[in-house]
mmCIF file of C-alpha atoms in Angstrom:
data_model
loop_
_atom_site.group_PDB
_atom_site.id
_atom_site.type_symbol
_atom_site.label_atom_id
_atom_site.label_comp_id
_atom_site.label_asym_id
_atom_site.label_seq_id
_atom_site.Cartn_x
_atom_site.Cartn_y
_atom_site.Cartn_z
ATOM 1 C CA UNK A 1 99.040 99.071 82.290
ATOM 2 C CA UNK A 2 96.113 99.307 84.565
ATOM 3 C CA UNK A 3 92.949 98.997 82.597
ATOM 4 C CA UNK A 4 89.187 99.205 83.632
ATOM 5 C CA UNK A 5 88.783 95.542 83.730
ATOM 6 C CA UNK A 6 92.156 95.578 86.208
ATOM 7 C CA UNK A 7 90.929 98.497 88.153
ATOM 8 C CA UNK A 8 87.494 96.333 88.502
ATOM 9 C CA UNK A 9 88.848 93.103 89.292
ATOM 10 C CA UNK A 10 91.295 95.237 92.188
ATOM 11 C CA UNK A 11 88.671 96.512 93.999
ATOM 12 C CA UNK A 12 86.370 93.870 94.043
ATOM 13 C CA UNK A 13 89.065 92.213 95.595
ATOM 14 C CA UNK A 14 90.064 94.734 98.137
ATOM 15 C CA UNK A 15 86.483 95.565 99.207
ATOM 16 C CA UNK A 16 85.681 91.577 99.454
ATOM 17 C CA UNK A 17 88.613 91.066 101.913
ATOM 18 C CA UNK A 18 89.052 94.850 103.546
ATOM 19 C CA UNK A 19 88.128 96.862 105.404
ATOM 20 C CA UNK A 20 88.387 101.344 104.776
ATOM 21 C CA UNK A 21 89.564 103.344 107.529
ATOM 22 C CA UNK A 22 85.889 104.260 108.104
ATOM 23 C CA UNK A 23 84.214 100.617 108.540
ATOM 24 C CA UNK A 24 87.815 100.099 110.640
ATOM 25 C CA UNK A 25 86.826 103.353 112.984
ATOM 26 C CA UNK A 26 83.709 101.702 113.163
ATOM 27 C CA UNK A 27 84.501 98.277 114.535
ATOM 28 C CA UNK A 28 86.872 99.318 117.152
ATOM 29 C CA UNK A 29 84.123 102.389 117.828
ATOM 30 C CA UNK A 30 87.158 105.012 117.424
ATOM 31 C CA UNK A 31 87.460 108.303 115.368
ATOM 32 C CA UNK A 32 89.419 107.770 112.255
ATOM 33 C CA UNK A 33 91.818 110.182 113.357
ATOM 34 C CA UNK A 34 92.612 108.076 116.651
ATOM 35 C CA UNK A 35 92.905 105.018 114.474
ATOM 36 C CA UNK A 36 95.760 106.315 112.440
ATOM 37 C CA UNK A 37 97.090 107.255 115.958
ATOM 38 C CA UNK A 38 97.271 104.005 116.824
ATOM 39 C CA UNK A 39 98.895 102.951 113.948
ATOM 40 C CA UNK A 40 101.450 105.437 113.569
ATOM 41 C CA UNK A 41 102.281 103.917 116.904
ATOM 42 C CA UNK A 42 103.113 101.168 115.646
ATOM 43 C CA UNK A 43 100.524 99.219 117.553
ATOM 44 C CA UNK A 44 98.806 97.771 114.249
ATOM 45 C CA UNK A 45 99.518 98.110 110.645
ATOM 46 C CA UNK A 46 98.482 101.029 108.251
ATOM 47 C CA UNK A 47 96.874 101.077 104.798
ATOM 48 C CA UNK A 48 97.796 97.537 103.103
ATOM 49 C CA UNK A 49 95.991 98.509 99.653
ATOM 50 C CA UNK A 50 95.104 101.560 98.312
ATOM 51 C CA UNK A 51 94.072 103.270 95.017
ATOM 52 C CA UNK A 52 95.034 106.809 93.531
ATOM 53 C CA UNK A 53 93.289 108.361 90.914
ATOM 54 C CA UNK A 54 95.954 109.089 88.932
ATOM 55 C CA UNK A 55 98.826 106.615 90.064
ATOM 56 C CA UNK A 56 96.673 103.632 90.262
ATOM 57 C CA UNK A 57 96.905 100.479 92.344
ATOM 58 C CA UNK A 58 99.621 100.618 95.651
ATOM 59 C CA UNK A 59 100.002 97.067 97.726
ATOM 60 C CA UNK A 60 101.949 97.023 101.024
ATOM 61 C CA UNK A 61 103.768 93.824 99.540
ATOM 62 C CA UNK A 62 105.212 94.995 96.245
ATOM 63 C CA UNK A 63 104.035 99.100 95.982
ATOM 64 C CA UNK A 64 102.932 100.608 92.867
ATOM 65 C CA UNK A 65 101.714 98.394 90.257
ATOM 66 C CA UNK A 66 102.836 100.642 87.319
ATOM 67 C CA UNK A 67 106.857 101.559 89.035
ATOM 68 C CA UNK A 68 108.372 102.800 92.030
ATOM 69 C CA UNK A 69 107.340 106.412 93.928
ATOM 70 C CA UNK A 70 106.414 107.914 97.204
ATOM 71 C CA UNK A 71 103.746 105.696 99.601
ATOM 72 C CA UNK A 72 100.341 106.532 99.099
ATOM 73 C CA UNK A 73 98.751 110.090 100.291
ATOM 74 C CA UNK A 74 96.080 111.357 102.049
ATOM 75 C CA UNK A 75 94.162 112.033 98.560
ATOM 76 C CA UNK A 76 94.243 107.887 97.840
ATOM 77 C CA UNK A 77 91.608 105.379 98.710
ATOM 78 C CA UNK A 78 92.652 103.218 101.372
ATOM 79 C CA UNK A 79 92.061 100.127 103.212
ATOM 80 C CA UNK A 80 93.001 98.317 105.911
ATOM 81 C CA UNK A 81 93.433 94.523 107.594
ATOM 82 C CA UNK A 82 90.558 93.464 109.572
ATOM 83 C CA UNK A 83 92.599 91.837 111.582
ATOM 84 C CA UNK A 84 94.095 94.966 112.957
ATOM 85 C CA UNK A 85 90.786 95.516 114.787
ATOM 86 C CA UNK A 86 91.875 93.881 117.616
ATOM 87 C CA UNK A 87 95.320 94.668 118.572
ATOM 88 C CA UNK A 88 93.743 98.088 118.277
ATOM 89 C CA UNK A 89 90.302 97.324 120.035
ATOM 90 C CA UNK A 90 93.671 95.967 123.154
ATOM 91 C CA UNK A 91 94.942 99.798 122.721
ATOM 92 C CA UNK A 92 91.875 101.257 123.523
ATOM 93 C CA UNK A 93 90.846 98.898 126.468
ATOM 94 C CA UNK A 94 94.409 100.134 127.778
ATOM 95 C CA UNK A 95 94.020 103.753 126.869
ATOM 96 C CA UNK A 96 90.607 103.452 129.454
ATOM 97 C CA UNK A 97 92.759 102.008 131.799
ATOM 98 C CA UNK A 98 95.243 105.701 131.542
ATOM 99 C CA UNK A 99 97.599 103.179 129.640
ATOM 100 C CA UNK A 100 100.130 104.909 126.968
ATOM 101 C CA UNK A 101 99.902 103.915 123.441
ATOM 102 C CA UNK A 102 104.030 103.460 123.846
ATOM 103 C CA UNK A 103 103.046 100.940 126.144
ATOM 104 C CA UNK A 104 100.640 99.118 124.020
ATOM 105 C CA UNK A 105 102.573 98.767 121.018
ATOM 106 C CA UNK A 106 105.404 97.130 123.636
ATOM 107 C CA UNK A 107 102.980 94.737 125.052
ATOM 108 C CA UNK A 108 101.873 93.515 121.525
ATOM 109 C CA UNK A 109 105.052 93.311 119.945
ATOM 110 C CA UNK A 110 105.902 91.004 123.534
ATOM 111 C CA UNK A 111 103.067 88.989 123.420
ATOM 112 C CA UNK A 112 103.285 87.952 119.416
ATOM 113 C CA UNK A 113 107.061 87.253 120.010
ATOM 114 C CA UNK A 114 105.781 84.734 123.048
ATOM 115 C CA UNK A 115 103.663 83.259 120.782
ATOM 116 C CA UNK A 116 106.037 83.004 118.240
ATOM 117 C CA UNK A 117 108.557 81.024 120.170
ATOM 118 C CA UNK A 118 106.218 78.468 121.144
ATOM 119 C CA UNK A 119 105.036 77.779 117.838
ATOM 120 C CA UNK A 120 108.903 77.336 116.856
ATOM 121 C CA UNK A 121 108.909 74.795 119.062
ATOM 122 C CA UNK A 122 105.645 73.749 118.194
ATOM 123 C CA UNK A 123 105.946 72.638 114.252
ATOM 124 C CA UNK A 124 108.686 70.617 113.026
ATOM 125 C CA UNK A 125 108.530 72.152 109.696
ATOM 126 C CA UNK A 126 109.950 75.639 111.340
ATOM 127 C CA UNK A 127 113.113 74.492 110.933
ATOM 128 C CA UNK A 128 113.033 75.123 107.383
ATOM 129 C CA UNK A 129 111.939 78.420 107.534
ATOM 130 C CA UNK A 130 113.211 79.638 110.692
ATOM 131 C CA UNK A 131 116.829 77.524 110.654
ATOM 132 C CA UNK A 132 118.734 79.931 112.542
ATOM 133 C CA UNK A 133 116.374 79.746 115.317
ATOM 134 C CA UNK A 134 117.561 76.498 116.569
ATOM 135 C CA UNK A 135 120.797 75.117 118.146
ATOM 136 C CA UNK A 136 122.647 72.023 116.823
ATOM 137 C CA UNK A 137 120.455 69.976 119.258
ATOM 138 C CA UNK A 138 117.192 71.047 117.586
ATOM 139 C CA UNK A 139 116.229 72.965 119.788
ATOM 140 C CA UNK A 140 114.560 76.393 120.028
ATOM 141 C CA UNK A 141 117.378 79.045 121.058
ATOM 142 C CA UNK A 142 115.390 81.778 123.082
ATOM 143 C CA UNK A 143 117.832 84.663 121.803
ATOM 144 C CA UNK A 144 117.697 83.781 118.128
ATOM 145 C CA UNK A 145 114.062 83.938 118.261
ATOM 146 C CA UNK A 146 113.687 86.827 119.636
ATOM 147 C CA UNK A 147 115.390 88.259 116.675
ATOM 148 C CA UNK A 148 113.071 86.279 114.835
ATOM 149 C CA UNK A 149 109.977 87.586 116.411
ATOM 150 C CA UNK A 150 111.252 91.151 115.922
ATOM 151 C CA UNK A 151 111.862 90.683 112.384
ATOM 152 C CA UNK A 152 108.343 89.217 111.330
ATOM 153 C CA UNK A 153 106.505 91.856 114.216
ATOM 154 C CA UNK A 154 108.092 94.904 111.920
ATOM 155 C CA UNK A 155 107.038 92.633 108.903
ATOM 156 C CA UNK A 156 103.746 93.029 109.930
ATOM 157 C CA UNK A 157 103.876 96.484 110.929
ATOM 158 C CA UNK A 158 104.554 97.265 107.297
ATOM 159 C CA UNK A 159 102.010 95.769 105.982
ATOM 160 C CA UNK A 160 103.413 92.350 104.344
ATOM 161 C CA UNK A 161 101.331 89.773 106.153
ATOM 162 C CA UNK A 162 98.774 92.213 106.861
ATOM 163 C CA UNK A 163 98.040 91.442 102.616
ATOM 164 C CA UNK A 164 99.388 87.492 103.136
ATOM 165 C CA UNK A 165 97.432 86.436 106.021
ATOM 166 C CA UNK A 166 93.598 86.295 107.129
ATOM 167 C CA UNK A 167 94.854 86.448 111.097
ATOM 168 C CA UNK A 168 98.502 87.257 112.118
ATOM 169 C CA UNK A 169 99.718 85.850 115.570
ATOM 170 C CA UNK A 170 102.994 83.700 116.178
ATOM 171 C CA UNK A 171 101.175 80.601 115.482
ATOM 172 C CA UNK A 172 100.250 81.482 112.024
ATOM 173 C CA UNK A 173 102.871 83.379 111.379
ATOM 174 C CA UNK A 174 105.320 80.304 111.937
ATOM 175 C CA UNK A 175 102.943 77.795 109.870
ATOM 176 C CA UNK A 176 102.129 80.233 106.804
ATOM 177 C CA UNK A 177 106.064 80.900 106.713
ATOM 178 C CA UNK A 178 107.130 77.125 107.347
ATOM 179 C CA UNK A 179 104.431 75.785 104.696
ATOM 180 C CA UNK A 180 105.040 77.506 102.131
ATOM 181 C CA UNK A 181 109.319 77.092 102.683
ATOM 182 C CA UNK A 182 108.902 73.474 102.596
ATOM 183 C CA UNK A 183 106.592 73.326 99.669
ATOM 184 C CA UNK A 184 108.713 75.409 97.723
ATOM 185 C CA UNK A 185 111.208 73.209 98.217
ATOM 186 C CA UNK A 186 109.612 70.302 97.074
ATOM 187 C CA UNK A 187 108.954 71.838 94.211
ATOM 188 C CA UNK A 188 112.581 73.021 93.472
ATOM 189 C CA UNK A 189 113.872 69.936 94.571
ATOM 190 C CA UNK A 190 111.614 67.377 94.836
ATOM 191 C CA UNK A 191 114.739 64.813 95.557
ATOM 192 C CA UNK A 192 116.368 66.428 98.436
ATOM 193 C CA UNK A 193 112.949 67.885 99.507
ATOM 194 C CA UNK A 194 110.379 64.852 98.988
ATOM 195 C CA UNK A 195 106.501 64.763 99.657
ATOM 196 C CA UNK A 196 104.431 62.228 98.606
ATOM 197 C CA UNK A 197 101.026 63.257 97.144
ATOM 198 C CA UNK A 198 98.817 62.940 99.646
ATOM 199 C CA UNK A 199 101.282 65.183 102.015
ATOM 200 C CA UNK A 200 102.131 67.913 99.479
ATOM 201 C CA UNK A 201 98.149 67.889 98.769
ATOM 202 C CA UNK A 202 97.806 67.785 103.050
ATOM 203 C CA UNK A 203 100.748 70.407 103.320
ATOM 204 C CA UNK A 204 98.646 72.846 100.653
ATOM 205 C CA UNK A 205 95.277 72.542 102.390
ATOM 206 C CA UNK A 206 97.025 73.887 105.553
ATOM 207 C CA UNK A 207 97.959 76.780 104.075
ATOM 208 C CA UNK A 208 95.077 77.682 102.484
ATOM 209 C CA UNK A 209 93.777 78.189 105.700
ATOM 210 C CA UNK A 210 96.129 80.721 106.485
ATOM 211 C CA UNK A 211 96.240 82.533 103.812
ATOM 212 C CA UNK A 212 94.389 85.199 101.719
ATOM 213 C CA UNK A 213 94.172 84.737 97.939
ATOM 214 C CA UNK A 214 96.483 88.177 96.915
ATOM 215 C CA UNK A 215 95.260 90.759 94.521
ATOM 216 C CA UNK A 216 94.814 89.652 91.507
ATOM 217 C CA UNK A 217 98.042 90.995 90.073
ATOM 218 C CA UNK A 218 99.829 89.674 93.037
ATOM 219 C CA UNK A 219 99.058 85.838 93.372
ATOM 220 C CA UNK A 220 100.921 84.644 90.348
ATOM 221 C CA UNK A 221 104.279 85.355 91.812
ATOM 222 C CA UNK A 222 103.062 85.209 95.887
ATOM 223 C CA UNK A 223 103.084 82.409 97.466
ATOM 224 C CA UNK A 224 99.508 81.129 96.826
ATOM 225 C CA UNK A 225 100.802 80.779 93.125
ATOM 226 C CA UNK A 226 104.004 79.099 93.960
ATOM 227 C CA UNK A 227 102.220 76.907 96.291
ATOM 228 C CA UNK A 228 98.925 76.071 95.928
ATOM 229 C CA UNK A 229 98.074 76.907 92.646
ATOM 230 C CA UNK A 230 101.458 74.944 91.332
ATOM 231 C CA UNK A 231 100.608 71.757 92.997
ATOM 232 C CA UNK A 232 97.180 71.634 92.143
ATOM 233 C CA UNK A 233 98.338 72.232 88.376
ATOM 234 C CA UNK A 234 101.287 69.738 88.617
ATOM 235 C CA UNK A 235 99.009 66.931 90.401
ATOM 236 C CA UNK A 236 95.585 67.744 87.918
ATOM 237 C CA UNK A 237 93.525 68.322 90.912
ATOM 238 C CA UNK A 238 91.766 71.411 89.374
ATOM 239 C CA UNK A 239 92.324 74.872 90.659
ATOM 240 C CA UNK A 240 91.428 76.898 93.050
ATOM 241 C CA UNK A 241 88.393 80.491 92.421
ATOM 242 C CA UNK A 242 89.804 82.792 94.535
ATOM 243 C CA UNK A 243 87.938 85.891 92.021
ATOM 244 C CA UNK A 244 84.604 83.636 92.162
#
């Protein structure tokens, strides 16, 4: 059940870490109108939170708070990565330029899958998360990651990393997934998966540079509470104040 102190502690969140479709219109200096344009173009996300005054609290990650339904209307408060700014402030320099929005949503979902690969080869710990990405040799096969890339580019399109991650390129999409795959394997299996300390503490740090801190209703079972929040409470190191 969604009570006032729930309903305060939600948007507090959402208004410390997002941004509504107005203050987004703003930034990239666009109507609001064009900016869900651009979206539905699958150039940049859409709404990753939003509030309805009589359903509640809606995430892009897990949906309704209180059940399952339709995707939030045009009647709901809404708000939106920051992030998204600039793959949408690359649209517009490209719309000046007499540049199709088609066109734009090709050349970002190209240029994150470039990244992408790189970064596979990049981080040793991609193997865990991304196995099927390399050969037997250990190396990066092109074709697999491609799939790869395409996979985590519609990911973001829907909005899941939009609420996981503070930026979202290959690089950070790689290390955020990689991270938190070998941590949570340390901590299921600390015997086939081991850490010491000092690199499980190292390992956690690294994330939490990646990452946002999740609604409040979220974190428990995201990956900030399987990761960070876990080890810190498992090593008594304190925790973290992602609410303040």
């Amino acid at each position: 059940m969604q009570t006032e102190p729930f309903d305060r502690a939600a948007r507090a969140y959402v208004e410390t870490h997002f941004w509504t479709l107005p203050a987004l219109a703003e930034a990239v200096d666009a109507p609001p109108e064009r900016i869900l344009e651009l979206t539905a173009a699958g150039i940049a996300p859409g709404a990753v939170y939003a509030r309805d005054p009589r359903r509640g609290w809606w995430s892009a990650l897990g949906g309704w708070v209180d059940g399952d339904g339709h995707p939030p209307g045009p009647e709901t408060e809404a708000w939106f990565s920051p992030w998204t700014a600039w793959d949408l402030r690359r649209a517009r320099l490209a719309e000046r330029e007499g540049r199709p929005d088609a066109g734009s949503a090709r050349r970002a979902a190209e240029a994150f899958g470039q990244a992408f690969t790189a970064a596979l080869a990049d981080f040793a710990p991609a193997r865990i998360a991304f196995a099927d990405c390399f050969d037997a040799q250990g190396r990066v096969d092109p074709r697999a990651a491609a799939i790869a890339a395409g996979a985590e580019w519609r990911s973001w399109l829907a909005g899941g990393y939009a609420v996981c991650l503070r930026a979202f390129t290959g690089e950070t999409c790689v290390r955020k997934e990689s991270l938190g795959a070998l941590l949570k394997r340390h901590a299921a299996d600390p015997d086939t998966w081991p850490m010491t300390a000092e690199e499980a503490l190292e390992s956690c740090a690294a994330l939490a540079q990646l990452m946002l801190p999740f609604a409040p209703w979220e974190r428990p079972t995201g990956t900030p509470g399987r990761t960070l929040d876990a080890l810190l409470a498992r090593q008594a190191l304190g925790r973290e104040r992602p609410y303040g």
